[in-house]
mmCIF file of C-alpha atoms in Angstrom:
data_model
loop_
_atom_site.group_PDB
_atom_site.id
_atom_site.type_symbol
_atom_site.label_atom_id
_atom_site.label_comp_id
_atom_site.label_asym_id
_atom_site.label_seq_id
_atom_site.Cartn_x
_atom_site.Cartn_y
_atom_site.Cartn_z
ATOM 1 C CA MET A 1 18.647 14.479 -9.983
ATOM 2 C CA GLU A 2 18.117 12.717 -6.697
ATOM 3 C CA GLY A 3 14.563 12.029 -5.598
ATOM 4 C CA ALA A 4 12.912 13.787 -2.692
ATOM 5 C CA ILE A 5 13.672 12.382 0.751
ATOM 6 C CA GLY A 6 10.191 10.861 1.101
ATOM 7 C CA THR A 7 10.596 9.092 -2.220
ATOM 8 C CA ARG A 8 13.996 7.728 -1.212
ATOM 9 C CA LEU A 9 12.728 6.574 2.192
ATOM 10 C CA ARG A 10 9.766 4.781 0.602
ATOM 11 C CA HIS A 11 12.097 3.186 -1.950
ATOM 12 C CA VAL A 12 14.422 1.862 0.778
ATOM 13 C CA LEU A 13 11.429 0.466 2.668
ATOM 14 C CA GLU A 14 10.079 -1.138 -0.501
ATOM 15 C CA LEU A 15 13.464 -2.739 -1.205
ATOM 16 C CA LEU A 16 13.872 -4.129 2.311
ATOM 17 C CA ASP A 17 10.264 -5.184 2.910
ATOM 18 C CA GLY A 18 9.964 -6.539 -0.624
ATOM 19 C CA ASP A 19 12.896 -8.872 -0.101
ATOM 20 C CA VAL A 20 11.644 -10.008 3.313
ATOM 21 C CA ALA A 21 8.259 -10.716 1.671
ATOM 22 C CA LYS A 22 10.086 -12.841 -0.934
ATOM 23 C CA VAL A 23 11.617 -14.848 1.918
ATOM 24 C CA TYR A 24 8.140 -15.510 3.313
ATOM 25 C CA GLN A 25 6.996 -16.623 -0.153
ATOM 26 C CA ASP A 26 10.007 -18.947 -0.365
ATOM 27 C CA LEU A 27 8.977 -20.366 3.022
ATOM 28 C CA GLY A 28 5.431 -21.010 1.788
ATOM 29 C CA LEU A 29 3.955 -18.116 3.778
ATOM 30 C CA ALA A 30 2.856 -15.829 0.936
ATOM 31 C CA GLU A 31 0.046 -14.366 3.077
ATOM 32 C CA TYR A 32 2.435 -13.307 5.859
ATOM 33 C CA ARG A 33 3.721 -9.725 5.582
ATOM 34 C CA PRO A 34 6.903 -8.195 7.037
ATOM 35 C CA ARG A 35 4.788 -5.642 8.909
ATOM 36 C CA PHE A 36 3.178 -8.513 10.852
ATOM 37 C CA SER A 37 6.344 -9.573 12.686
ATOM 38 C CA PRO A 38 6.609 -6.695 15.192
ATOM 39 C CA VAL A 39 2.965 -7.274 16.176
ATOM 40 C CA VAL A 40 3.361 -11.054 16.402
ATOM 41 C CA ARG A 41 6.621 -10.772 18.363
ATOM 42 C CA THR A 42 5.009 -8.298 20.779
ATOM 43 C CA LEU A 43 2.016 -10.599 21.332
ATOM 44 C CA VAL A 44 4.382 -13.521 21.951
ATOM 45 C CA ALA A 45 6.306 -11.478 24.532
ATOM 46 C CA GLU A 46 3.399 -9.658 26.185
ATOM 47 C CA GLY A 47 0.386 -11.900 25.628
ATOM 48 C CA PRO A 48 -2.986 -10.606 24.394
ATOM 49 C CA LEU A 49 -3.166 -6.814 24.157
ATOM 50 C CA SER A 50 -5.604 -4.111 23.147
ATOM 51 C CA ILE A 51 -4.904 -2.492 19.807
ATOM 52 C CA ARG A 52 -3.952 0.745 21.599
ATOM 53 C CA ALA A 53 -1.461 -1.059 23.868
ATOM 54 C CA LEU A 54 -0.113 -2.958 20.862
ATOM 55 C CA ALA A 55 0.378 0.311 18.948
ATOM 56 C CA THR A 56 2.318 1.767 21.873
ATOM 57 C CA ALA A 57 4.454 -1.354 22.297
ATOM 58 C CA VAL A 58 5.297 -1.563 18.593
ATOM 59 C CA GLY A 59 5.806 2.199 18.223
ATOM 60 C CA VAL A 60 3.178 2.946 15.589
ATOM 61 C CA THR A 61 -0.035 4.949 15.497
ATOM 62 C CA HIS A 62 -3.303 3.412 16.648
ATOM 63 C CA SER A 63 -4.526 3.614 13.048
ATOM 64 C CA ALA A 64 -1.481 1.742 11.700
ATOM 65 C CA ALA A 65 -1.802 -0.937 14.386
ATOM 66 C CA SER A 66 -5.517 -1.285 13.691
ATOM 67 C CA GLN A 67 -4.880 -1.741 9.949
ATOM 68 C CA THR A 68 -2.169 -4.328 10.566
ATOM 69 C CA VAL A 69 -4.341 -6.213 13.061
ATOM 70 C CA ALA A 70 -7.206 -6.226 10.534
ATOM 71 C CA GLN A 71 -4.873 -7.773 7.938
ATOM 72 C CA LEU A 72 -3.599 -10.313 10.477
ATOM 73 C CA ASN A 73 -7.186 -11.176 11.380
ATOM 74 C CA ARG A 74 -8.257 -11.644 7.738
ATOM 75 C CA ALA A 75 -5.271 -13.964 7.199
ATOM 76 C CA GLY A 76 -6.159 -15.986 10.313
ATOM 77 C CA PHE A 77 -3.071 -15.048 12.339
ATOM 78 C CA VAL A 78 -4.963 -13.293 15.163
ATOM 79 C CA THR A 79 -8.423 -13.161 16.654
ATOM 80 C CA LEU A 80 -10.135 -10.176 18.225
ATOM 81 C CA GLU A 81 -12.169 -10.388 21.404
ATOM 82 C CA PRO A 82 -14.083 -7.657 23.216
ATOM 83 C CA GLY A 83 -12.250 -5.954 26.054
ATOM 84 C CA THR A 84 -13.596 -4.507 29.283
ATOM 85 C CA ASP A 85 -14.730 -1.432 27.347
ATOM 86 C CA ALA A 86 -17.161 -1.934 24.445
ATOM 87 C CA ARG A 87 -14.820 0.014 22.161
ATOM 88 C CA GLN A 88 -11.774 -2.033 23.105
ATOM 89 C CA ARG A 89 -10.676 -5.114 21.171
ATOM 90 C CA ILE A 90 -8.089 -7.524 22.528
ATOM 91 C CA VAL A 91 -5.746 -9.153 20.011
ATOM 92 C CA HIS A 92 -4.872 -12.850 20.481
ATOM 93 C CA LEU A 93 -2.561 -15.072 18.442
ATOM 94 C CA THR A 94 -4.218 -18.045 16.776
ATOM 95 C CA ASP A 95 -3.016 -21.646 16.910
ATOM 96 C CA LYS A 96 -2.055 -21.230 13.246
ATOM 97 C CA THR A 97 0.374 -18.460 14.220
ATOM 98 C CA ARG A 98 1.756 -20.339 17.216
ATOM 99 C CA GLU A 99 2.575 -23.278 14.911
ATOM 100 C CA LEU A 100 4.432 -20.900 12.581
ATOM 101 C CA LEU A 101 6.459 -19.221 15.345
ATOM 102 C CA PRO A 102 9.624 -21.303 14.767
ATOM 103 C CA VAL A 103 9.628 -20.258 11.087
ATOM 104 C CA ILE A 104 8.843 -16.627 11.930
ATOM 105 C CA GLU A 105 11.586 -16.580 14.575
ATOM 106 C CA ALA A 106 14.090 -18.152 12.155
ATOM 107 C CA GLU A 107 13.257 -15.491 9.563
ATOM 108 C CA TRP A 108 13.640 -12.765 12.201
ATOM 109 C CA GLN A 109 17.084 -14.055 13.186
ATOM 110 C CA ALA A 110 18.193 -14.321 9.559
ATOM 111 C CA THR A 111 16.854 -10.839 8.799
ATOM 112 C CA SER A 112 18.653 -9.409 11.842
ATOM 113 C CA ALA A 113 21.902 -11.005 10.674
ATOM 114 C CA ALA A 114 21.377 -9.653 7.147
ATOM 115 C CA LEU A 115 20.766 -6.185 8.584
ATOM 116 C CA ALA A 116 23.994 -6.420 10.591
ATOM 117 C CA GLU A 117 25.801 -7.278 7.350
ATOM 118 C CA LEU A 118 24.171 -4.307 5.606
ATOM 119 C CA ASP A 119 25.130 -2.031 8.514
ATOM 120 C CA GLU A 120 28.784 -2.981 7.994
ATOM 121 C CA GLU A 121 28.566 -1.495 4.500
ATOM 122 C CA LEU A 122 27.076 1.798 5.684
ATOM 123 C CA SER A 123 28.830 4.799 7.213
ATOM 124 C CA VAL A 124 26.289 4.718 10.087
ATOM 125 C CA PRO A 125 24.162 1.697 11.076
ATOM 126 C CA LEU A 126 20.683 2.132 9.597
ATOM 127 C CA GLY A 127 18.882 1.557 12.899
ATOM 128 C CA GLN A 128 21.054 4.143 14.661
ATOM 129 C CA LEU A 129 20.470 6.697 11.917
ATOM 130 C CA LEU A 130 16.707 6.156 12.019
ATOM 131 C CA LYS A 131 16.663 6.575 15.823
ATOM 132 C CA GLU A 132 18.583 9.823 15.436
ATOM 133 C CA VAL A 133 16.155 11.069 12.765
ATOM 134 C CA VAL A 134 13.135 10.251 14.949
ATOM 135 C CA ALA A 135 14.694 11.953 17.971
ATOM 136 C CA ALA A 136 15.582 15.074 15.969
ATOM 137 C CA VAL A 137 12.105 15.346 14.435
ATOM 138 C CA GLU A 138 10.493 14.782 17.831
ATOM 139 C CA ARG A 139 12.645 17.589 19.263
ATOM 140 C CA ARG A 140 11.710 19.925 16.412
ATOM 141 C CA PRO A 141 9.017 18.712 14.009
ATOM 142 C CA PHE A 142 9.727 18.922 10.303
ATOM 143 C CA HIS A 143 6.722 21.243 9.899
ATOM 144 C CA GLN A 144 8.430 23.772 12.176
ATOM 145 C CA ARG A 145 11.659 23.428 10.249
ATOM 146 C CA ILE A 146 9.867 24.150 6.965
ATOM 147 C CA ALA A 147 7.776 26.983 8.440
ATOM 148 C CA ALA A 148 10.953 28.629 9.740
ATOM 149 C CA ARG A 149 11.956 29.159 6.101
ATOM 150 C CA GLY A 150 9.250 31.821 5.822
ATOM 151 C CA ILE A 151 6.969 30.093 3.350
ATOM 152 C CA ILE A 152 3.813 29.920 5.476
ATOM 153 C CA GLY A 153 1.573 32.963 5.177
ATOM 154 C CA GLN A 154 3.371 34.218 2.080
ATOM 155 C CA ARG A 155 0.865 33.072 -0.552
ATOM 156 C CA SER A 156 -0.550 35.758 -2.797
ATOM 157 C CA GLY A 157 -2.463 35.414 -6.035
ATOM 158 C CA GLY A 158 -1.930 31.657 -6.237
ATOM 159 C CA VAL A 159 1.833 32.053 -5.981
ATOM 160 C CA VAL A 160 3.904 31.386 -2.903
ATOM 161 C CA LYS A 161 6.180 34.317 -2.213
ATOM 162 C CA ARG A 162 9.339 33.819 -0.240
ATOM 163 C CA ALA A 163 9.766 36.017 2.782
ATOM 164 C CA THR A 164 12.777 38.268 2.442
ATOM 165 C CA GLY A 165 15.839 37.511 4.478
ATOM 166 C CA SER A 166 14.962 33.858 5.207
ATOM 167 C CA ASN A 167 17.197 30.931 4.461
ATOM 168 C CA SER A 168 16.402 28.623 1.568
ATOM 169 C CA GLY A 169 15.106 25.135 2.377
#
């Protein structure tokens, strides 16, 4: 029996991120995480940013960006300074991170090449497929797709009853 889609997606992410993390360990950067690179690369390209602007640039939620920035800060890769608004924090790269940029960039290039190799083995390039999935779910959220199967509002006596005449999910 195949696992649920969420389980399979998490497993793929664990496989890919786990191996990138091993590369960082091999490079003597055990405290550096794969999830740090999009943030670091964005700060290199854009300069200091608020966490909200960083979240938008990287394409993650404010909460996810805030958690990643907190980890980066604890590891000494970024500093946080107050912004123009008391609630706003501006993220800056540290000298430690700037010194590591050649290694981080080399890893990024090697990882990109490894992904291109992986894509050659797939029927559809992974990045393309993920973009298509995001676009499709943004057009019609998964919640709506599930609800259309008639399950919502059909609970009675602790048991979910299927609406008659609806398609199975």
